[in-house]
Amino acid sequence: MARPDKAAAVAELADQFRSSNAAVLTEYRGLTVAQLKTLRRSLGENAQYAVVKNTLTKIAANEAGITSLDDQFTGPTAVAFITGDPVESAKGLRDFAKDNPNLIIKGGVLDGKALSADEIKKLADLESREVLLAKLAGAMKGKQSQAAALFQALPSKFVRTAEALRAKKAEQGGAE
């Protein structure tokens, strides 16, 4: 029978897998405690970075319905559980790994879909959700401004044309 403390750890990890939008597995071998603290800060406020035991984490991931990570639970493993914008945390991991080559991104899962280390790096290259929404809003506002200008131009052009016709008729009427 499993020890109660291990069962509780598995249940907690399974809950974290279920409540997270994404989870990224890393190997942290060779990093100091100070570097891990810096890494935790760089992930943003919507991510929790935890050093985990492979066997317990594998069981917890399977309980949460994530089986695609089974082969990545080797060596010293830590998991970044991301509850907010996964792009922000992926950028934090990528940037930290550039400065600290001892951090190795193994892979992860995003909304139930398995991600390779390369896919996580591509995710980090995306712009954040807020930036994308701002660009969309700007594009929509621009199109509305163009439409408003077009709708405003039609009546004013009609008025100018009608005034030119009236002036021409007045000239022709006065010339006869």
PDB file of C-alpha atoms in Angstrom:
ATOM      1  CA  MET A   1       0.000   0.000   0.000  1.00  0.00           C
ATOM      2  CA  ALA A   2       1.250   3.503  -0.823  1.00  0.00           C
ATOM      3  CA  ARG A   3       2.406   5.721   1.969  1.00  0.00           C
ATOM      4  CA  PRO A   4      -0.038   8.519   2.818  1.00  0.00           C
ATOM      5  CA  ASP A   5       2.525  11.271   2.180  1.00  0.00           C
ATOM      6  CA  LYS A   6       3.263   9.927  -1.299  1.00  0.00           C
ATOM      7  CA  ALA A   7      -0.435   9.540  -2.060  1.00  0.00           C
ATOM      8  CA  ALA A   8      -0.986  13.150  -0.993  1.00  0.00           C
ATOM      9  CA  ALA A   9       1.920  14.314  -3.172  1.00  0.00           C
ATOM     10  CA  VAL A  10       0.497  12.463  -6.194  1.00  0.00           C
ATOM     11  CA  ALA A  11      -2.958  13.942  -5.574  1.00  0.00           C
ATOM     12  CA  GLU A  12      -1.514  17.463  -5.319  1.00  0.00           C
ATOM     13  CA  LEU A  13       0.523  17.059  -8.512  1.00  0.00           C
ATOM     14  CA  ALA A  14      -2.486  15.621 -10.366  1.00  0.00           C
ATOM     15  CA  ASP A  15      -4.542  18.648  -9.279  1.00  0.00           C
ATOM     16  CA  GLN A  16      -1.811  20.963 -10.552  1.00  0.00           C
ATOM     17  CA  PHE A  17      -1.769  19.179 -13.924  1.00  0.00           C
ATOM     18  CA  ARG A  18      -5.565  19.444 -14.170  1.00  0.00           C
ATOM     19  CA  SER A  19      -5.747  23.120 -13.176  1.00  0.00           C
ATOM     20  CA  SER A  20      -2.868  24.265 -15.399  1.00  0.00           C
ATOM     21  CA  ASN A  21      -3.211  25.508 -18.969  1.00  0.00           C
ATOM     22  CA  ALA A  22       0.260  24.172 -19.663  1.00  0.00           C
ATOM     23  CA  ALA A  23       3.106  22.302 -18.020  1.00  0.00           C
ATOM     24  CA  VAL A  24       6.741  22.369 -19.110  1.00  0.00           C
ATOM     25  CA  LEU A  25       9.269  19.744 -18.029  1.00  0.00           C
ATOM     26  CA  THR A  26      12.864  20.824 -17.546  1.00  0.00           C
ATOM     27  CA  GLU A  27      16.127  19.338 -16.396  1.00  0.00           C
ATOM     28  CA  TYR A  28      17.795  21.562 -13.847  1.00  0.00           C
ATOM     29  CA  ARG A  29      21.031  19.657 -13.192  1.00  0.00           C
ATOM     30  CA  GLY A  30      23.881  22.035 -12.323  1.00  0.00           C
ATOM     31  CA  LEU A  31      21.745  25.034 -11.369  1.00  0.00           C
ATOM     32  CA  THR A  32      22.288  26.664  -7.991  1.00  0.00           C
ATOM     33  CA  VAL A  33      19.519  27.512  -5.558  1.00  0.00           C
ATOM     34  CA  ALA A  34      19.981  31.206  -6.411  1.00  0.00           C
ATOM     35  CA  GLN A  35      19.605  30.452 -10.125  1.00  0.00           C
ATOM     36  CA  LEU A  36      16.423  28.447  -9.473  1.00  0.00           C
ATOM     37  CA  LYS A  37      15.052  31.393  -7.505  1.00  0.00           C
ATOM     38  CA  THR A  38      15.827  33.702 -10.447  1.00  0.00           C
ATOM     39  CA  LEU A  39      14.146  31.228 -12.805  1.00  0.00           C
ATOM     40  CA  ARG A  40      10.998  31.162 -10.682  1.00  0.00           C
ATOM     41  CA  ARG A  41      10.821  34.976 -10.854  1.00  0.00           C
ATOM     42  CA  SER A  42      11.386  35.021 -14.614  1.00  0.00           C
ATOM     43  CA  LEU A  43       8.420  32.721 -15.260  1.00  0.00           C
ATOM     44  CA  GLY A  44       5.923  35.359 -14.196  1.00  0.00           C
ATOM     45  CA  GLU A  45       3.227  35.379 -11.596  1.00  0.00           C
ATOM     46  CA  ASN A  46       1.025  32.801 -13.349  1.00  0.00           C
ATOM     47  CA  ALA A  47       3.503  29.939 -13.173  1.00  0.00           C
ATOM     48  CA  GLN A  48       4.766  27.702 -10.412  1.00  0.00           C
ATOM     49  CA  TYR A  49       8.114  25.937 -10.819  1.00  0.00           C
ATOM     50  CA  ALA A  50       8.531  22.797  -8.735  1.00  0.00           C
ATOM     51  CA  VAL A  51      11.280  20.214  -8.446  1.00  0.00           C
ATOM     52  CA  VAL A  52       9.501  16.862  -8.538  1.00  0.00           C
ATOM     53  CA  LYS A  53      10.106  13.143  -8.135  1.00  0.00           C
ATOM     54  CA  ASN A  54       9.834  11.410 -11.501  1.00  0.00           C
ATOM     55  CA  THR A  55       7.844   8.366 -10.388  1.00  0.00           C
ATOM     56  CA  LEU A  56       5.257  10.343  -8.428  1.00  0.00           C
ATOM     57  CA  THR A  57       4.917  12.970 -11.162  1.00  0.00           C
ATOM     58  CA  LYS A  58       4.476  10.315 -13.852  1.00  0.00           C
ATOM     59  CA  ILE A  59       1.688   8.699 -11.805  1.00  0.00           C
ATOM     60  CA  ALA A  60       0.066  12.105 -11.206  1.00  0.00           C
ATOM     61  CA  ALA A  61       0.253  13.036 -14.896  1.00  0.00           C
ATOM     62  CA  ASN A  62      -1.367   9.728 -15.848  1.00  0.00           C
ATOM     63  CA  GLU A  63      -4.122  10.319 -13.288  1.00  0.00           C
ATOM     64  CA  ALA A  64      -4.711  13.733 -14.853  1.00  0.00           C
ATOM     65  CA  GLY A  65      -5.007  12.099 -18.292  1.00  0.00           C
ATOM     66  CA  ILE A  66      -1.575  13.146 -19.592  1.00  0.00           C
ATOM     67  CA  THR A  67       0.342  10.151 -20.914  1.00  0.00           C
ATOM     68  CA  SER A  68       2.395  11.884 -23.593  1.00  0.00           C
ATOM     69  CA  LEU A  69       5.103  12.919 -21.109  1.00  0.00           C
ATOM     70  CA  ASP A  70       5.918   9.426 -19.799  1.00  0.00           C
ATOM     71  CA  ASP A  71       9.241   9.085 -21.601  1.00  0.00           C
ATOM     72  CA  GLN A  72      10.470  12.496 -20.380  1.00  0.00           C
ATOM     73  CA  PHE A  73      10.564  11.626 -16.679  1.00  0.00           C
ATOM     74  CA  THR A  74      14.265  10.798 -16.554  1.00  0.00           C
ATOM     75  CA  GLY A  75      17.055  12.571 -14.718  1.00  0.00           C
ATOM     76  CA  PRO A  76      16.476  15.481 -12.346  1.00  0.00           C
ATOM     77  CA  THR A  77      13.132  16.936 -13.378  1.00  0.00           C
ATOM     78  CA  ALA A  78      11.276  20.109 -12.520  1.00  0.00           C
ATOM     79  CA  VAL A  79       7.878  21.153 -13.832  1.00  0.00           C
ATOM     80  CA  ALA A  80       6.607  24.649 -14.553  1.00  0.00           C
ATOM     81  CA  PHE A  81       2.838  24.577 -14.011  1.00  0.00           C
ATOM     82  CA  ILE A  82       1.392  27.502 -15.986  1.00  0.00           C
ATOM     83  CA  THR A  83      -2.076  28.796 -15.138  1.00  0.00           C
ATOM     84  CA  GLY A  84      -2.001  32.062 -17.099  1.00  0.00           C
ATOM     85  CA  ASP A  85      -0.519  33.054 -20.437  1.00  0.00           C
ATOM     86  CA  PRO A  86       1.774  30.208 -21.547  1.00  0.00           C
ATOM     87  CA  VAL A  87       3.682  32.511 -23.909  1.00  0.00           C
ATOM     88  CA  GLU A  88       4.988  34.667 -21.046  1.00  0.00           C
ATOM     89  CA  SER A  89       6.272  31.647 -19.126  1.00  0.00           C
ATOM     90  CA  ALA A  90       7.736  30.035 -22.246  1.00  0.00           C
ATOM     91  CA  LYS A  91       9.641  33.271 -22.910  1.00  0.00           C
ATOM     92  CA  GLY A  92      10.923  33.236 -19.338  1.00  0.00           C
ATOM     93  CA  LEU A  93      12.154  29.644 -19.710  1.00  0.00           C
ATOM     94  CA  ARG A  94      13.733  30.310 -23.102  1.00  0.00           C
ATOM     95  CA  ASP A  95      15.522  33.455 -21.965  1.00  0.00           C
ATOM     96  CA  PHE A  96      16.754  31.817 -18.761  1.00  0.00           C
ATOM     97  CA  ALA A  97      18.006  28.791 -20.727  1.00  0.00           C
ATOM     98  CA  LYS A  98      19.978  31.113 -23.047  1.00  0.00           C
ATOM     99  CA  ASP A  99      21.801  32.614 -20.064  1.00  0.00           C
ATOM    100  CA  ASN A 100      22.077  29.311 -18.166  1.00  0.00           C
ATOM    101  CA  PRO A 101      22.791  26.363 -20.473  1.00  0.00           C
ATOM    102  CA  ASN A 102      22.349  23.923 -17.557  1.00  0.00           C
ATOM    103  CA  LEU A 103      18.575  24.379 -17.850  1.00  0.00           C
ATOM    104  CA  ILE A 104      17.287  21.982 -20.490  1.00  0.00           C
ATOM    105  CA  ILE A 105      13.695  22.167 -21.693  1.00  0.00           C
ATOM    106  CA  LYS A 106      12.533  18.581 -22.201  1.00  0.00           C
ATOM    107  CA  GLY A 107       9.005  19.150 -23.446  1.00  0.00           C
ATOM    108  CA  GLY A 108       5.572  19.817 -22.124  1.00  0.00           C
ATOM    109  CA  VAL A 109       1.872  19.865 -22.626  1.00  0.00           C
ATOM    110  CA  LEU A 110      -0.466  22.723 -23.638  1.00  0.00           C
ATOM    111  CA  ASP A 111      -4.222  22.259 -23.235  1.00  0.00           C
ATOM    112  CA  GLY A 112      -3.770  18.482 -23.355  1.00  0.00           C
ATOM    113  CA  LYS A 113      -1.542  18.485 -26.461  1.00  0.00           C
ATOM    114  CA  ALA A 114       2.039  17.293 -26.140  1.00  0.00           C
ATOM    115  CA  LEU A 115       4.750  19.799 -27.053  1.00  0.00           C
ATOM    116  CA  SER A 116       8.368  19.121 -27.921  1.00  0.00           C
ATOM    117  CA  ALA A 117      11.176  21.372 -26.695  1.00  0.00           C
ATOM    118  CA  ASP A 118      11.293  23.036 -30.126  1.00  0.00           C
ATOM    119  CA  GLU A 119       7.555  23.722 -30.046  1.00  0.00           C
ATOM    120  CA  ILE A 120       7.919  25.364 -26.640  1.00  0.00           C
ATOM    121  CA  LYS A 121      10.652  27.595 -28.065  1.00  0.00           C
ATOM    122  CA  LYS A 122       8.332  28.498 -30.969  1.00  0.00           C
ATOM    123  CA  LEU A 123       5.599  29.274 -28.438  1.00  0.00           C
ATOM    124  CA  ALA A 124       8.052  31.645 -26.741  1.00  0.00           C
ATOM    125  CA  ASP A 125       8.549  33.469 -30.047  1.00  0.00           C
ATOM    126  CA  LEU A 126       4.855  34.392 -30.182  1.00  0.00           C
ATOM    127  CA  GLU A 127       3.697  37.713 -28.873  1.00  0.00           C
ATOM    128  CA  SER A 128       1.712  37.746 -25.651  1.00  0.00           C
ATOM    129  CA  ARG A 129      -2.063  37.523 -25.661  1.00  0.00           C
ATOM    130  CA  GLU A 130      -2.411  41.185 -24.672  1.00  0.00           C
ATOM    131  CA  VAL A 131      -0.209  42.350 -27.565  1.00  0.00           C
ATOM    132  CA  LEU A 132      -2.135  40.222 -30.071  1.00  0.00           C
ATOM    133  CA  LEU A 133      -5.467  41.548 -28.777  1.00  0.00           C
ATOM    134  CA  ALA A 134      -4.173  45.122 -28.978  1.00  0.00           C
ATOM    135  CA  LYS A 135      -3.070  44.566 -32.591  1.00  0.00           C
ATOM    136  CA  LEU A 136      -6.470  43.094 -33.436  1.00  0.00           C
ATOM    137  CA  ALA A 137      -8.245  46.044 -31.824  1.00  0.00           C
ATOM    138  CA  GLY A 138      -6.008  48.475 -33.710  1.00  0.00           C
ATOM    139  CA  ALA A 139      -6.707  46.738 -37.001  1.00  0.00           C
ATOM    140  CA  MET A 140     -10.442  46.769 -36.345  1.00  0.00           C
ATOM    141  CA  LYS A 141     -10.360  50.454 -35.403  1.00  0.00           C
ATOM    142  CA  GLY A 142      -8.409  51.249 -38.556  1.00  0.00           C
ATOM    143  CA  LYS A 143     -10.987  49.492 -40.724  1.00  0.00           C
ATOM    144  CA  GLN A 144     -13.801  51.352 -38.964  1.00  0.00           C
ATOM    145  CA  SER A 145     -12.038  54.674 -39.587  1.00  0.00           C
ATOM    146  CA  GLN A 146     -11.640  53.810 -43.270  1.00  0.00           C
ATOM    147  CA  ALA A 147     -15.313  52.868 -43.533  1.00  0.00           C
ATOM    148  CA  ALA A 148     -16.381  56.076 -41.763  1.00  0.00           C
ATOM    149  CA  ALA A 149     -14.227  58.162 -44.096  1.00  0.00           C
ATOM    150  CA  LEU A 150     -15.711  56.372 -47.113  1.00  0.00           C
ATOM    151  CA  PHE A 151     -19.284  56.880 -45.913  1.00  0.00           C
ATOM    152  CA  GLN A 152     -18.558  60.539 -45.187  1.00  0.00           C
ATOM    153  CA  ALA A 153     -16.919  61.067 -48.580  1.00  0.00           C
ATOM    154  CA  LEU A 154     -19.933  59.904 -50.585  1.00  0.00           C
ATOM    155  CA  PRO A 155     -22.427  62.571 -49.419  1.00  0.00           C
ATOM    156  CA  SER A 156     -19.850  65.371 -49.586  1.00  0.00           C
ATOM    157  CA  LYS A 157     -18.858  64.318 -53.121  1.00  0.00           C
ATOM    158  CA  PHE A 158     -22.537  64.254 -54.083  1.00  0.00           C
ATOM    159  CA  VAL A 159     -23.048  67.746 -52.668  1.00  0.00           C
ATOM    160  CA  ARG A 160     -19.993  69.084 -54.556  1.00  0.00           C
ATOM    161  CA  THR A 161     -21.216  67.467 -57.804  1.00  0.00           C
ATOM    162  CA  ALA A 162     -24.741  68.835 -57.357  1.00  0.00           C
ATOM    163  CA  GLU A 163     -23.327  72.331 -56.632  1.00  0.00           C
ATOM    164  CA  ALA A 164     -21.121  72.144 -59.752  1.00  0.00           C
ATOM    165  CA  LEU A 165     -24.138  71.131 -61.866  1.00  0.00           C
ATOM    166  CA  ARG A 166     -26.202  73.982 -60.421  1.00  0.00           C
ATOM    167  CA  ALA A 167     -23.417  76.458 -61.122  1.00  0.00           C
ATOM    168  CA  LYS A 168     -23.036  75.155 -64.694  1.00  0.00           C
ATOM    169  CA  LYS A 169     -26.794  75.430 -65.328  1.00  0.00           C
ATOM    170  CA  ALA A 170     -26.764  78.939 -63.909  1.00  0.00           C
ATOM    171  CA  GLU A 171     -23.919  79.855 -66.310  1.00  0.00           C
ATOM    172  CA  GLN A 172     -25.704  78.300 -69.265  1.00  0.00           C
ATOM    173  CA  GLY A 173     -28.981  79.957 -68.306  1.00  0.00           C
ATOM    174  CA  GLY A 174     -27.244  83.364 -67.952  1.00  0.00           C
ATOM    175  CA  ALA A 175     -25.385  82.964 -71.296  1.00  0.00           C
ATOM    176  CA  GLU A 176     -28.532  82.479 -73.338  1.00  0.00           C
TER     177      GLU A 176
END
